[in-house]
PDB file of C-alpha atoms in Angstrom:
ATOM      1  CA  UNK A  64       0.000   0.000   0.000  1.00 83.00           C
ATOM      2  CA  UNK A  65       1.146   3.313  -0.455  1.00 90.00           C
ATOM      3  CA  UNK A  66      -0.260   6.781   0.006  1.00 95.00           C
ATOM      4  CA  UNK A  67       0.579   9.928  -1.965  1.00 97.00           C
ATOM      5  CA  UNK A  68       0.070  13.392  -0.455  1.00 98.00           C
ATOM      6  CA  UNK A  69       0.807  16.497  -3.278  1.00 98.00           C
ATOM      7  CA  UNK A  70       2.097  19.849  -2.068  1.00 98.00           C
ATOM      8  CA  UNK A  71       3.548  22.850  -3.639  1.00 98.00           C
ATOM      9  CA  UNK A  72       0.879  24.031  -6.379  1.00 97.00           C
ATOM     10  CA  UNK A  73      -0.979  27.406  -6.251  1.00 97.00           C
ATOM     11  CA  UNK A  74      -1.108  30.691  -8.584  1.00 98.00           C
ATOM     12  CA  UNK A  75       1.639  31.706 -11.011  1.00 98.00           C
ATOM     13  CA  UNK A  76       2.252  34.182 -13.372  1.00 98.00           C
ATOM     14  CA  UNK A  77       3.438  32.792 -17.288  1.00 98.00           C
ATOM     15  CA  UNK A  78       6.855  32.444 -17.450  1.00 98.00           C
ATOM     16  CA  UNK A  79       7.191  31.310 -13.978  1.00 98.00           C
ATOM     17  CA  UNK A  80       7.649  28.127 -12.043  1.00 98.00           C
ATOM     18  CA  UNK A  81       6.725  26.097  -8.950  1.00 98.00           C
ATOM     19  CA  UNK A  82       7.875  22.666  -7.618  1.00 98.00           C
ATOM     20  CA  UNK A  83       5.548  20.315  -6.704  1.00 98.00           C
ATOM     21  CA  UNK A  84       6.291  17.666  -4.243  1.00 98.00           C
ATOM     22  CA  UNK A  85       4.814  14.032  -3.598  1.00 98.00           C
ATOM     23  CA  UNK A  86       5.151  12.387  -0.180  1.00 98.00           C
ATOM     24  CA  UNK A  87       4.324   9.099   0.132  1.00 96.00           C
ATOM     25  CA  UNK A  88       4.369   6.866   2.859  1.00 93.00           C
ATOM     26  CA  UNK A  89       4.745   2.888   2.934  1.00 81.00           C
ATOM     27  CA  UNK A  90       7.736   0.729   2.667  1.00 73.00           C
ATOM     28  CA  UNK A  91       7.533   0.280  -1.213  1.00 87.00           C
ATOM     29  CA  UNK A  92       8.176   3.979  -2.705  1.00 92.00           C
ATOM     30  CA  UNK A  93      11.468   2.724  -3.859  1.00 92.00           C
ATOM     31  CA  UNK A  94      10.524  -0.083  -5.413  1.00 94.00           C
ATOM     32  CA  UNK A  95       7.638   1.581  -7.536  1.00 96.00           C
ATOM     33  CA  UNK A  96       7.763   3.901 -10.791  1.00 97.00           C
ATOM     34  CA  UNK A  97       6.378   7.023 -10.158  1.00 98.00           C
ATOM     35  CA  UNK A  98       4.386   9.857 -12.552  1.00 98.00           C
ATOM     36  CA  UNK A  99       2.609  13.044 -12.882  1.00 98.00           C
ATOM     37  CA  UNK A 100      -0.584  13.697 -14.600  1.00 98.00           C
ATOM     38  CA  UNK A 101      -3.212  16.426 -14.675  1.00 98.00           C
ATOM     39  CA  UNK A 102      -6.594  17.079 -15.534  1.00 98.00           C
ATOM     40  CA  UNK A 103      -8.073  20.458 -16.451  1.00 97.00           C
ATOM     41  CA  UNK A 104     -11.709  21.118 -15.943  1.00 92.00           C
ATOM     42  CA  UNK A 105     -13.700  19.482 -18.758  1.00 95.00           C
ATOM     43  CA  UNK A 106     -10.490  17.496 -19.723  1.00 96.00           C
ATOM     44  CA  UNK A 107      -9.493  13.747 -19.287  1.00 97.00           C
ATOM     45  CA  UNK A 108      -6.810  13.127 -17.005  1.00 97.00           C
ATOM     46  CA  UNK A 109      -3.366  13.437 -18.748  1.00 98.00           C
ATOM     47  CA  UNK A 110      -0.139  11.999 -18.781  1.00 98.00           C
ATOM     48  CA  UNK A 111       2.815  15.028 -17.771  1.00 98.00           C
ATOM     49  CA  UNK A 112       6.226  13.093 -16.931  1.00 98.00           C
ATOM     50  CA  UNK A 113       7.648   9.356 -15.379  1.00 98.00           C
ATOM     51  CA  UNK A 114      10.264   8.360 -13.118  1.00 98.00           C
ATOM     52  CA  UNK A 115      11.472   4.616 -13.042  1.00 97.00           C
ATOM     53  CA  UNK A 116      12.294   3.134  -9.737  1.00 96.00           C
ATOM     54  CA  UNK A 117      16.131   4.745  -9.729  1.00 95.00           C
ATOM     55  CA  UNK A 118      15.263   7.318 -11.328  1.00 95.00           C
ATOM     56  CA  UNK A 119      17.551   6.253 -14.245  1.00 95.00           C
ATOM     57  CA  UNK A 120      14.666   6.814 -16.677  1.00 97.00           C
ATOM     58  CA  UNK A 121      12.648   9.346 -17.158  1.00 98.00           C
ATOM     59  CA  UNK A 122       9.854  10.574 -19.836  1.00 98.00           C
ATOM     60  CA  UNK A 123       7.927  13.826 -20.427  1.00 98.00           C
ATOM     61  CA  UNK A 124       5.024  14.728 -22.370  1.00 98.00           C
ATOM     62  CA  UNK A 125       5.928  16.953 -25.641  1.00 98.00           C
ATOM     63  CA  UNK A 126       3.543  20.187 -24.346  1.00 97.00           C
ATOM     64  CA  UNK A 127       6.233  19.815 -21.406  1.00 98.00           C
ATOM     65  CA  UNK A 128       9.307  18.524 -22.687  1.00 98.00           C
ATOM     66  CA  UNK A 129      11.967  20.905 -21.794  1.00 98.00           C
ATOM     67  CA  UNK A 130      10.159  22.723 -19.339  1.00 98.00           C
ATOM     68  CA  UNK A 131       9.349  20.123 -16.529  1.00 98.00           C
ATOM     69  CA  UNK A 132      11.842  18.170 -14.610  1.00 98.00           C
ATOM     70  CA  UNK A 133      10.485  15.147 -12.684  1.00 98.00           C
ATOM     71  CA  UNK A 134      12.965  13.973 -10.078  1.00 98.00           C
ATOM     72  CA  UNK A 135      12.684  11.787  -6.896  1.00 98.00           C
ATOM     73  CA  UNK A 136      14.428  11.198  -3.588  1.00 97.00           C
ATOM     74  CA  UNK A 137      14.211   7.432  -2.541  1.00 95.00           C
ATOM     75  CA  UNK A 138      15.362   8.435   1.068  1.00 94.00           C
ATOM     76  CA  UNK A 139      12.975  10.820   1.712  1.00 95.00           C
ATOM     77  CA  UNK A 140      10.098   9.321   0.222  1.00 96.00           C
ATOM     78  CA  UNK A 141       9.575  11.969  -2.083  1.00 97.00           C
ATOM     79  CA  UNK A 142       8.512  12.786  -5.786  1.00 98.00           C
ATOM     80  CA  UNK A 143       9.432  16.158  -7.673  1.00 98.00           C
ATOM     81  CA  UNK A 144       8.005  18.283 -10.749  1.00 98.00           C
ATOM     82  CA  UNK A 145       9.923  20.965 -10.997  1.00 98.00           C
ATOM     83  CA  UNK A 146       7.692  23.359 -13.689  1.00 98.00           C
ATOM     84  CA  UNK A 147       9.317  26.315 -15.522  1.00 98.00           C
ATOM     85  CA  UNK A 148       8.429  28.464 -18.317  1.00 98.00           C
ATOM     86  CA  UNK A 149       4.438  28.134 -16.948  1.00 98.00           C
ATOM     87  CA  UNK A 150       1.673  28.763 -19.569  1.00 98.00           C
ATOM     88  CA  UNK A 151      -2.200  29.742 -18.740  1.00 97.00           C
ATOM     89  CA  UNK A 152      -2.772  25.839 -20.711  1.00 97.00           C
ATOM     90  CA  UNK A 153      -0.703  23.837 -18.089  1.00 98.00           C
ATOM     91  CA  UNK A 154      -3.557  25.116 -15.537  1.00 98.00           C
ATOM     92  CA  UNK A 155      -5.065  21.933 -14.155  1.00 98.00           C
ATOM     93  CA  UNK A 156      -4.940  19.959 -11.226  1.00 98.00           C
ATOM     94  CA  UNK A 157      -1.792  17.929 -11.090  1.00 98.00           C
ATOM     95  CA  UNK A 158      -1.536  14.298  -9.248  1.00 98.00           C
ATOM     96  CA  UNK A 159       1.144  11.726  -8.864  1.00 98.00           C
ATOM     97  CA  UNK A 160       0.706   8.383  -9.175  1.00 98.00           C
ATOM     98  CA  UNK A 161       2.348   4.966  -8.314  1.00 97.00           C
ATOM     99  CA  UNK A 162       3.112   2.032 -10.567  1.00 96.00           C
ATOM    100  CA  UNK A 163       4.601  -0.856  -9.090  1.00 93.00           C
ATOM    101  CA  UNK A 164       5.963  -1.962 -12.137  1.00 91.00           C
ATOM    102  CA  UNK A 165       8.765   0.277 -11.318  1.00 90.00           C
ATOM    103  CA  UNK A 166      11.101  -0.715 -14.124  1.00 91.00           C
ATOM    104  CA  UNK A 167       8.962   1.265 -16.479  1.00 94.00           C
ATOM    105  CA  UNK A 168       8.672   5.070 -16.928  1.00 95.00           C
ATOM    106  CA  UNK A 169       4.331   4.435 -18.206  1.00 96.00           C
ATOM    107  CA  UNK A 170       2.414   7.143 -20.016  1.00 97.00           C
ATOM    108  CA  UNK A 171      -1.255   4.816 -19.009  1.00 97.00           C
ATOM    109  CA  UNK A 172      -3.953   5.813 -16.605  1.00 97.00           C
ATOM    110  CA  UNK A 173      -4.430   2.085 -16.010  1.00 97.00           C
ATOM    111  CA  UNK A 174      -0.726   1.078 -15.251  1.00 97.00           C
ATOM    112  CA  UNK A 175      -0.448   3.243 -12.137  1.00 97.00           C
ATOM    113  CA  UNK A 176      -2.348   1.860  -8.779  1.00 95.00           C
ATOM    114  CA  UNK A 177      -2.374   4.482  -6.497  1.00 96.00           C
ATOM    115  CA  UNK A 178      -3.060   8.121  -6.562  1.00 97.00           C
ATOM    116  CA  UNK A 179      -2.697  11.070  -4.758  1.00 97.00           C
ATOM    117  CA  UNK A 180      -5.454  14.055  -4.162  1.00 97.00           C
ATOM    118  CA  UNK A 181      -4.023  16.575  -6.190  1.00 98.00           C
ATOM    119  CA  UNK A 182      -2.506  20.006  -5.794  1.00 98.00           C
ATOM    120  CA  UNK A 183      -4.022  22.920  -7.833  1.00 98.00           C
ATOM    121  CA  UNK A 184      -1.893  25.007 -10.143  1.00 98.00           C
ATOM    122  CA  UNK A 185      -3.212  28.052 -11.928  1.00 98.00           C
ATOM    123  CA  UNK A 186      -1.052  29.834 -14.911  1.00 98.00           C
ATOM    124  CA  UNK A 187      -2.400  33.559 -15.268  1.00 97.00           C
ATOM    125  CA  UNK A 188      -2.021  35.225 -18.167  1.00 94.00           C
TER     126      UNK A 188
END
């Protein structure tokens, strides 16, 4: 079992950035791949960026390639998405996600078993 808890979102200009974090708490963090998606209001949920289990592999989107850094911390239980260069479109609620296939960096809903809440982030204009 393990349970995600998102922090770090809020309100932005464009052009800015934020961090978001990704606590999560059981004994298999390490052991699991880990990813971001986000949903906007009338949107389905989308795929943002992956971590494998290391953190040896990682894959992004293409609306966020080059902006968004995903990164974890194995000893502190902890997920990153480190968001620069912000545009009003990546406005959505943002979750992360666990796969326990953790060899695999997955782009699928369906692959990843656990969820967090999510965190809010708002790009103004």
């Amino acid at each position: 079992q393990v349970q995600l808890v998102e922090s770090g979102g809020g309100l932005v200009q464009a052009g800015g950035s934020l961090r978001l974090s990704c606590a999560a708490s059981g004994r298999t963090f390490s052991s699991c791949a880990m990813g971001w998606f986000r949903q906007a209001p009338g949107n389905e949920r989308q795929f943002v960026a992956a971590i494998s289990r290391s953190g040896g592999n990682t894959y992004y989107a293409d609306s966020v390639k080059g902006r968004f850094t995903i990164s974890r911390d194995n000893a502190k239980n902890t997920v990153y998405l480190q968001m620069n260069s912000l545009k009003p479109e990546d406005t959505a609620v943002y979750y992360c996600a666990a796969d326990l296939a953790g060899w695999r960096t997955s782009t699928l809903r369906r692959n990843y078993e656990y969820w967090g809440q999510g965190t809010q982030v708002t790009v103004s204009s």
